[in-house]
Amino acid sequence: MLMYMLKRIGLALLVALTVSIIAYLLLHLSGDPAIALAGEGARQADIEMIRQAYGLDRPIAVQYADWLWNLLQGNFGTSVYFKTDVGGLILDKLGTTLMLGVCALGVALAVSIPLGVLAAIYKNSWIDRLCLAIAVLGQALPNFFFALLLIMLLSISWRLLPVSGSGTWQHFVMPSIALGYYVAPAFMRLIRAGMIEVLGADYIRTARAKGLPVRSVVFKHALRNAIVPVVALAAVQLGYLLGGSVVIETIFALDGLGYLAYQSITFKDYPVMQTIVLLLSVIYVLLTLASDIANAWLDPRIRVS
């Protein structure tokens, strides 16, 4: 198990390094940062002065190495637009995004587990088809469009929830639903497939033959084993939710990393953009690593694969 963990950690570090290189190159190849920072109509002398001030006149490999070295020392640079330390700025916004990701994951599980169990129990019936249709609708409906529908219904028509902001728990209800419903189908299909397989196992037939209540057979025996893969998938989906929160946070004006990323793109704040992309990528890699280790701990066969 120790050797497996070390191999996965080494691979995770390699992936994180590769992601940092790609993100840095893409941001710099999208256009000359000096021209973007100088603004439209800037003189060539001003552009050259900005290029020298930010070290943009050096080879890009040297710029990347210097940026990575500063990151390892905890120096994330200074925001061009907000005029403050990037590390402190991101730390202030991280809590909101983590809260949104966890709440959205809770919504996804709350929707997918009952639907997956019902679909498995009534396999190939109209209930199964209805559950699958609800899941397919969640994946087919763009989350930004669903978010706008929620605003029209719950905020404008019924006036139950606030439209924007992040001051109270009510502000997280609609963003969590919009973001969580989009990833619920993946959990639902996994739970349905696992429940169908487990319900056909010998020990389930034995439990039924002993006269155990249906609720006990389904939830105590079948669901406990069918939900094991969901635990591993939840870690990966949480990373996806954190990275995919940019649109939802922008729509609801949640003061998190996603909204900060939108602002940094709008104002061409390259130090903030680079750090957010790297941070979300590293979080996703770490959650994937945790998922791999959890799978190996639950199923020893994976360690020798």
Tab-separated table of C-alpha atoms in Angstrom:
chain	number	residue	atom	x	y	z
A	1	MET	CA	0.000	0.000	0.000
A	2	LEU	CA	2.873	2.378	0.824
A	3	MET	CA	4.542	1.820	-2.552
A	4	TYR	CA	1.231	2.377	-4.332
A	5	MET	CA	0.714	5.655	-2.457
A	6	LEU	CA	4.236	6.859	-3.292
A	7	LYS	CA	3.734	6.051	-6.983
A	8	ARG	CA	0.407	7.908	-7.059
A	9	ILE	CA	1.864	10.911	-5.222
A	10	GLY	CA	4.770	11.081	-7.672
A	11	LEU	CA	2.358	10.914	-10.604
A	12	ALA	CA	0.180	13.631	-9.029
A	13	LEU	CA	3.187	15.937	-8.656
A	14	LEU	CA	4.139	15.342	-12.286
A	15	VAL	CA	0.583	16.126	-13.428
A	16	ALA	CA	0.503	19.304	-11.305
A	17	LEU	CA	3.821	20.453	-12.809
A	18	THR	CA	2.589	19.737	-16.341
A	19	VAL	CA	-0.638	21.642	-15.703
A	20	SER	CA	1.297	24.634	-14.378
A	21	ILE	CA	3.457	24.723	-17.519
A	22	ILE	CA	0.461	24.457	-19.860
A	23	ALA	CA	-1.517	27.097	-17.952
A	24	TYR	CA	1.415	29.503	-17.934
A	25	LEU	CA	2.072	29.041	-21.647
A	26	LEU	CA	-1.586	29.390	-22.656
A	27	LEU	CA	-2.016	32.623	-20.713
A	28	HIS	CA	1.095	34.132	-22.268
A	29	LEU	CA	0.482	32.825	-25.780
A	30	SER	CA	-3.037	34.292	-25.785
A	31	GLY	CA	-1.490	37.724	-26.298
A	32	ASP	CA	1.306	40.009	-25.167
A	33	PRO	CA	0.684	40.680	-21.447
A	34	ALA	CA	2.532	44.011	-21.698
A	35	ILE	CA	0.141	45.293	-24.376
A	36	ALA	CA	-2.851	44.088	-22.356
A	37	LEU	CA	-1.601	45.785	-19.215
A	38	ALA	CA	-0.766	49.014	-21.019
A	39	GLY	CA	-4.224	49.237	-22.541
A	40	GLU	CA	-5.446	50.309	-25.940
A	41	GLY	CA	-3.708	53.259	-27.527
A	42	ALA	CA	-0.618	52.968	-25.323
A	43	ARG	CA	2.674	54.222	-26.713
A	44	GLN	CA	5.413	51.748	-27.585
A	45	ALA	CA	7.653	53.354	-24.962
A	46	ASP	CA	5.028	52.675	-22.269
A	47	ILE	CA	4.658	49.083	-23.412
A	48	GLU	CA	8.430	48.550	-23.234
A	49	MET	CA	8.540	50.108	-19.773
A	50	ILE	CA	5.816	47.724	-18.531
A	51	ARG	CA	7.563	44.791	-20.183
A	52	GLN	CA	10.779	45.594	-18.299
A	53	ALA	CA	8.996	46.363	-15.020
A	54	TYR	CA	7.282	42.952	-14.954
A	55	GLY	CA	10.214	41.031	-16.422
A	56	LEU	CA	8.291	40.205	-19.599
A	57	ASP	CA	11.318	40.971	-21.775
A	58	ARG	CA	13.058	37.781	-20.611
A	59	PRO	CA	12.688	34.341	-22.309
A	60	ILE	CA	9.409	32.667	-21.354
A	61	ALA	CA	11.218	29.679	-19.832
A	62	VAL	CA	13.073	32.022	-17.480
A	63	GLN	CA	9.828	33.809	-16.614
A	64	TYR	CA	8.146	30.486	-15.806
A	65	ALA	CA	11.058	29.273	-13.672
A	66	ASP	CA	11.087	32.542	-11.740
A	67	TRP	CA	7.287	32.397	-11.252
A	68	LEU	CA	7.420	28.778	-10.065
A	69	TRP	CA	10.282	29.520	-7.667
A	70	ASN	CA	8.360	32.419	-6.165
A	71	LEU	CA	5.304	30.168	-5.770
A	72	LEU	CA	7.321	27.559	-3.890
A	73	GLN	CA	8.450	30.327	-1.535
A	74	GLY	CA	4.855	31.449	-0.973
A	75	ASN	CA	5.171	34.587	-3.090
A	76	PHE	CA	2.193	34.712	-5.474
A	77	GLY	CA	2.920	38.189	-6.761
A	78	THR	CA	0.858	41.377	-6.712
A	79	SER	CA	-2.482	41.855	-8.413
A	80	VAL	CA	-2.315	44.336	-11.275
A	81	TYR	CA	-5.930	45.486	-10.868
A	82	PHE	CA	-6.609	45.055	-7.126
A	83	LYS	CA	-3.130	46.312	-6.130
A	84	THR	CA	-2.805	43.766	-3.329
A	85	ASP	CA	-1.060	40.476	-2.574
A	86	VAL	CA	-2.463	37.697	-4.760
A	87	GLY	CA	-2.115	35.067	-2.026
A	88	GLY	CA	-4.167	37.038	0.484
A	89	LEU	CA	-6.745	37.942	-2.152
A	90	ILE	CA	-7.288	34.325	-3.164
A	91	LEU	CA	-7.352	33.131	0.446
A	92	ASP	CA	-10.210	35.551	1.168
A	93	LYS	CA	-12.272	34.135	-1.721
A	94	LEU	CA	-11.423	30.439	-1.315
A	95	GLY	CA	-13.856	29.816	1.548
A	96	THR	CA	-16.871	30.899	-0.516
A	97	THR	CA	-15.957	28.588	-3.400
A	98	LEU	CA	-15.323	25.646	-1.068
A	99	MET	CA	-18.687	26.253	0.602
A	100	LEU	CA	-20.408	26.318	-2.787
A	101	GLY	CA	-18.626	23.136	-3.913
A	102	VAL	CA	-19.541	21.186	-0.771
A	103	CYS	CA	-23.173	22.376	-0.860
A	104	ALA	CA	-23.464	21.526	-4.571
A	105	LEU	CA	-22.024	18.063	-3.894
A	106	GLY	CA	-24.611	17.600	-1.141
A	107	VAL	CA	-27.393	18.558	-3.554
A	108	ALA	CA	-26.047	16.134	-6.169
A	109	LEU	CA	-25.997	13.239	-3.674
A	110	ALA	CA	-29.420	14.144	-2.269
A	111	VAL	CA	-30.874	13.973	-5.781
A	112	SER	CA	-28.936	11.017	-7.190
A	113	ILE	CA	-29.096	8.501	-4.329
A	114	PRO	CA	-32.925	8.260	-4.110
A	115	LEU	CA	-33.249	8.295	-7.918
A	116	GLY	CA	-30.567	5.627	-8.317
A	117	VAL	CA	-32.130	3.363	-5.678
A	118	LEU	CA	-35.632	3.722	-7.134
A	119	ALA	CA	-34.384	3.078	-10.666
A	120	ALA	CA	-32.607	-0.101	-9.546
A	121	ILE	CA	-35.515	-1.458	-7.486
A	122	TYR	CA	-38.018	-0.872	-10.314
A	123	LYS	CA	-35.634	-1.748	-13.141
A	124	ASN	CA	-37.081	-1.400	-16.656
A	125	SER	CA	-40.332	0.041	-15.326
A	126	TRP	CA	-41.831	3.487	-15.889
A	127	ILE	CA	-40.260	4.582	-12.592
A	128	ASP	CA	-36.833	3.597	-13.917
A	129	ARG	CA	-37.483	5.508	-17.131
A	130	LEU	CA	-38.676	8.576	-15.204
A	131	CYS	CA	-35.565	8.573	-12.981
A	132	LEU	CA	-33.311	8.238	-16.006
A	133	ALA	CA	-35.184	11.060	-17.756
A	134	ILE	CA	-34.680	13.359	-14.753
A	135	ALA	CA	-30.973	12.498	-14.750
A	136	VAL	CA	-30.593	13.052	-18.487
A	137	LEU	CA	-32.383	16.401	-18.199
A	138	GLY	CA	-29.872	17.506	-15.559
A	139	GLN	CA	-26.941	16.691	-17.809
A	140	ALA	CA	-28.505	18.117	-20.975
A	141	LEU	CA	-29.620	21.387	-19.411
A	142	PRO	CA	-26.745	23.928	-19.267
A	143	ASN	CA	-26.172	24.999	-15.680
A	144	PHE	CA	-26.168	28.703	-16.547
A	145	PHE	CA	-29.592	28.366	-18.207
A	146	PHE	CA	-30.908	26.378	-15.244
A	147	ALA	CA	-29.536	29.085	-12.938
A	148	LEU	CA	-31.462	31.758	-14.842
A	149	LEU	CA	-34.634	29.661	-14.579
A	150	LEU	CA	-34.145	29.382	-10.828
A	151	ILE	CA	-33.699	33.144	-10.543
A	152	MET	CA	-36.891	33.782	-12.523
A	153	LEU	CA	-38.870	31.291	-10.436
A	154	LEU	CA	-37.509	31.559	-6.885
A	155	SER	CA	-36.396	35.192	-6.847
A	156	ILE	CA	-38.501	37.161	-9.312
A	157	SER	CA	-41.816	35.256	-9.300
A	158	TRP	CA	-41.970	33.866	-5.742
A	159	ARG	CA	-39.430	36.179	-4.037
A	160	LEU	CA	-38.169	33.378	-1.797
A	161	LEU	CA	-34.417	33.749	-2.216
A	162	PRO	CA	-31.965	36.610	-2.882
A	163	VAL	CA	-30.628	36.905	-6.412
A	164	SER	CA	-27.003	37.775	-5.695
A	165	GLY	CA	-24.429	38.066	-2.928
A	166	SER	CA	-22.867	35.657	-0.440
A	167	GLY	CA	-23.745	37.119	2.951
A	168	THR	CA	-26.151	34.437	4.228
A	169	TRP	CA	-26.905	30.766	3.674
A	170	GLN	CA	-29.880	31.720	1.490
A	171	HIS	CA	-27.456	33.098	-1.095
A	172	PHE	CA	-25.996	29.598	-1.591
A	173	VAL	CA	-29.292	27.758	-2.189
A	174	MET	CA	-29.840	28.509	-5.880
A	175	PRO	CA	-26.145	28.317	-6.887
A	176	SER	CA	-25.834	24.936	-5.125
A	177	ILE	CA	-28.933	23.581	-6.877
A	178	ALA	CA	-27.808	24.854	-10.288
A	179	LEU	CA	-24.301	23.437	-9.911
A	180	GLY	CA	-25.227	20.215	-8.103
A	181	TYR	CA	-28.021	19.137	-10.425
A	182	TYR	CA	-25.602	19.199	-13.349
A	183	VAL	CA	-23.313	16.528	-11.836
A	184	ALA	CA	-26.084	14.431	-10.221
A	185	PRO	CA	-26.595	12.158	-13.303
A	186	ALA	CA	-23.101	10.678	-12.979
A	187	PHE	CA	-23.829	9.621	-9.391
A	188	MET	CA	-27.318	8.408	-10.278
A	189	ARG	CA	-26.123	6.086	-13.057
A	190	LEU	CA	-23.341	4.695	-10.849
A	191	ILE	CA	-25.714	4.028	-7.948
A	192	ARG	CA	-28.291	2.424	-10.244
A	193	ALA	CA	-25.733	0.088	-11.817
A	194	GLY	CA	-24.254	-0.803	-8.424
A	195	MET	CA	-27.654	-1.445	-6.845
A	196	ILE	CA	-28.767	-3.671	-9.739
A	197	GLU	CA	-25.597	-5.738	-9.358
A	198	VAL	CA	-25.827	-5.968	-5.567
A	199	LEU	CA	-29.555	-6.771	-5.498
A	200	GLY	CA	-28.813	-9.853	-7.593
A	201	ALA	CA	-26.123	-11.136	-5.203
A	202	ASP	CA	-26.548	-14.320	-3.169
A	203	TYR	CA	-26.420	-12.629	0.232
A	204	ILE	CA	-29.292	-10.331	-0.749
A	205	ARG	CA	-31.414	-13.320	-1.749
A	206	THR	CA	-30.509	-14.929	1.559
A	207	ALA	CA	-31.530	-11.813	3.468
A	208	ARG	CA	-34.861	-11.793	1.671
A	209	ALA	CA	-35.369	-15.507	2.337
A	210	LYS	CA	-34.884	-14.856	6.058
A	211	GLY	CA	-37.825	-12.486	5.957
A	212	LEU	CA	-35.937	-9.241	6.547
A	213	PRO	CA	-37.932	-6.071	5.807
A	214	VAL	CA	-37.478	-4.599	2.335
A	215	ARG	CA	-36.159	-1.344	3.839
A	216	SER	CA	-33.466	-3.239	5.738
A	217	VAL	CA	-32.457	-5.273	2.687
A	218	VAL	CA	-32.240	-2.238	0.419
A	219	PHE	CA	-30.622	0.351	2.684
A	220	LYS	CA	-28.687	-1.697	5.254
A	221	HIS	CA	-27.310	-4.414	2.994
A	222	ALA	CA	-27.539	-3.390	-0.660
A	223	LEU	CA	-26.976	0.372	-0.597
A	224	ARG	CA	-24.046	0.100	1.831
A	225	ASN	CA	-22.071	-1.913	-0.745
A	226	ALA	CA	-23.362	-0.177	-3.867
A	227	ILE	CA	-22.406	3.273	-2.591
A	228	VAL	CA	-18.684	2.468	-2.146
A	229	PRO	CA	-17.688	3.630	-5.680
A	230	VAL	CA	-19.667	6.835	-5.104
A	231	VAL	CA	-17.299	7.820	-2.297
A	232	ALA	CA	-14.371	7.770	-4.703
A	233	LEU	CA	-16.319	9.567	-7.435
A	234	ALA	CA	-17.412	12.279	-4.981
A	235	ALA	CA	-13.820	13.439	-4.505
A	236	VAL	CA	-13.304	13.811	-8.254
A	237	GLN	CA	-16.647	15.548	-8.750
A	238	LEU	CA	-15.887	17.991	-5.942
A	239	GLY	CA	-12.798	19.093	-7.849
A	240	TYR	CA	-14.911	19.480	-10.978
A	241	LEU	CA	-17.468	21.563	-9.053
A	242	LEU	CA	-14.779	23.885	-7.729
A	243	GLY	CA	-13.345	24.410	-11.192
A	244	GLY	CA	-16.752	24.774	-12.814
A	245	SER	CA	-18.029	27.406	-10.408
A	246	VAL	CA	-16.854	30.368	-12.535
A	247	VAL	CA	-20.110	30.739	-14.487
A	248	ILE	CA	-22.399	30.110	-11.503
A	249	GLU	CA	-20.510	32.490	-9.204
A	250	THR	CA	-20.597	35.156	-11.901
A	251	ILE	CA	-24.357	34.787	-12.434
A	252	PHE	CA	-25.136	34.980	-8.708
A	253	ALA	CA	-22.284	37.407	-7.894
A	254	LEU	CA	-20.882	35.102	-5.223
A	255	ASP	CA	-17.668	36.553	-3.874
A	256	GLY	CA	-15.557	33.468	-4.516
A	257	LEU	CA	-12.697	32.242	-6.680
A	258	GLY	CA	-14.943	31.794	-9.707
A	259	TYR	CA	-16.121	35.403	-9.648
A	260	LEU	CA	-12.545	36.540	-8.982
A	261	ALA	CA	-11.418	34.554	-12.034
A	262	TYR	CA	-14.054	36.321	-14.133
A	263	GLN	CA	-12.866	39.703	-12.844
A	264	SER	CA	-9.208	38.870	-13.464
A	265	ILE	CA	-10.008	37.846	-17.059
A	266	THR	CA	-12.028	41.019	-17.598
A	267	PHE	CA	-9.279	43.287	-16.242
A	268	LYS	CA	-6.395	41.186	-17.686
A	269	ASP	CA	-4.964	40.564	-14.234
A	270	TYR	CA	-2.431	37.902	-15.223
A	271	PRO	CA	-0.926	37.166	-11.765
A	272	VAL	CA	-4.385	36.428	-10.353
A	273	MET	CA	-5.430	34.359	-13.388
A	274	GLN	CA	-2.284	32.228	-13.263
A	275	THR	CA	-2.613	31.546	-9.552
A	276	ILE	CA	-6.317	30.646	-9.724
A	277	VAL	CA	-5.799	28.239	-12.626
A	278	LEU	CA	-2.886	26.581	-10.849
A	279	LEU	CA	-4.692	26.412	-7.490
A	280	LEU	CA	-7.858	24.832	-8.911
A	281	SER	CA	-5.754	22.391	-10.939
A	282	VAL	CA	-3.741	21.349	-7.890
A	283	ILE	CA	-6.929	20.919	-5.831
A	284	TYR	CA	-8.393	18.711	-8.561
A	285	VAL	CA	-5.195	16.639	-8.726
A	286	LEU	CA	-5.135	16.227	-4.933
A	287	LEU	CA	-8.780	15.153	-4.835
A	288	THR	CA	-8.138	12.668	-7.638
A	289	LEU	CA	-5.146	11.360	-5.676
A	290	ALA	CA	-7.334	10.974	-2.574
A	291	SER	CA	-9.877	9.111	-4.704
A	292	ASP	CA	-7.217	6.711	-6.040
A	293	ILE	CA	-5.894	6.007	-2.547
A	294	ALA	CA	-9.421	5.468	-1.197
A	295	ASN	CA	-10.164	3.021	-4.017
A	296	ALA	CA	-6.943	1.119	-3.326
A	297	TRP	CA	-7.755	0.954	0.378
A	298	LEU	CA	-11.292	-0.312	-0.296
A	299	ASP	CA	-10.253	-2.756	-3.043
A	300	PRO	CA	-6.774	-4.347	-2.579
A	301	ARG	CA	-6.846	-5.663	-6.168
A	302	ILE	CA	-6.208	-2.142	-7.463
A	303	ARG	CA	-2.813	-1.964	-5.703
A	304	VAL	CA	-1.320	-4.665	-7.941
A	305	SER	CA	-2.883	-3.441	-11.187
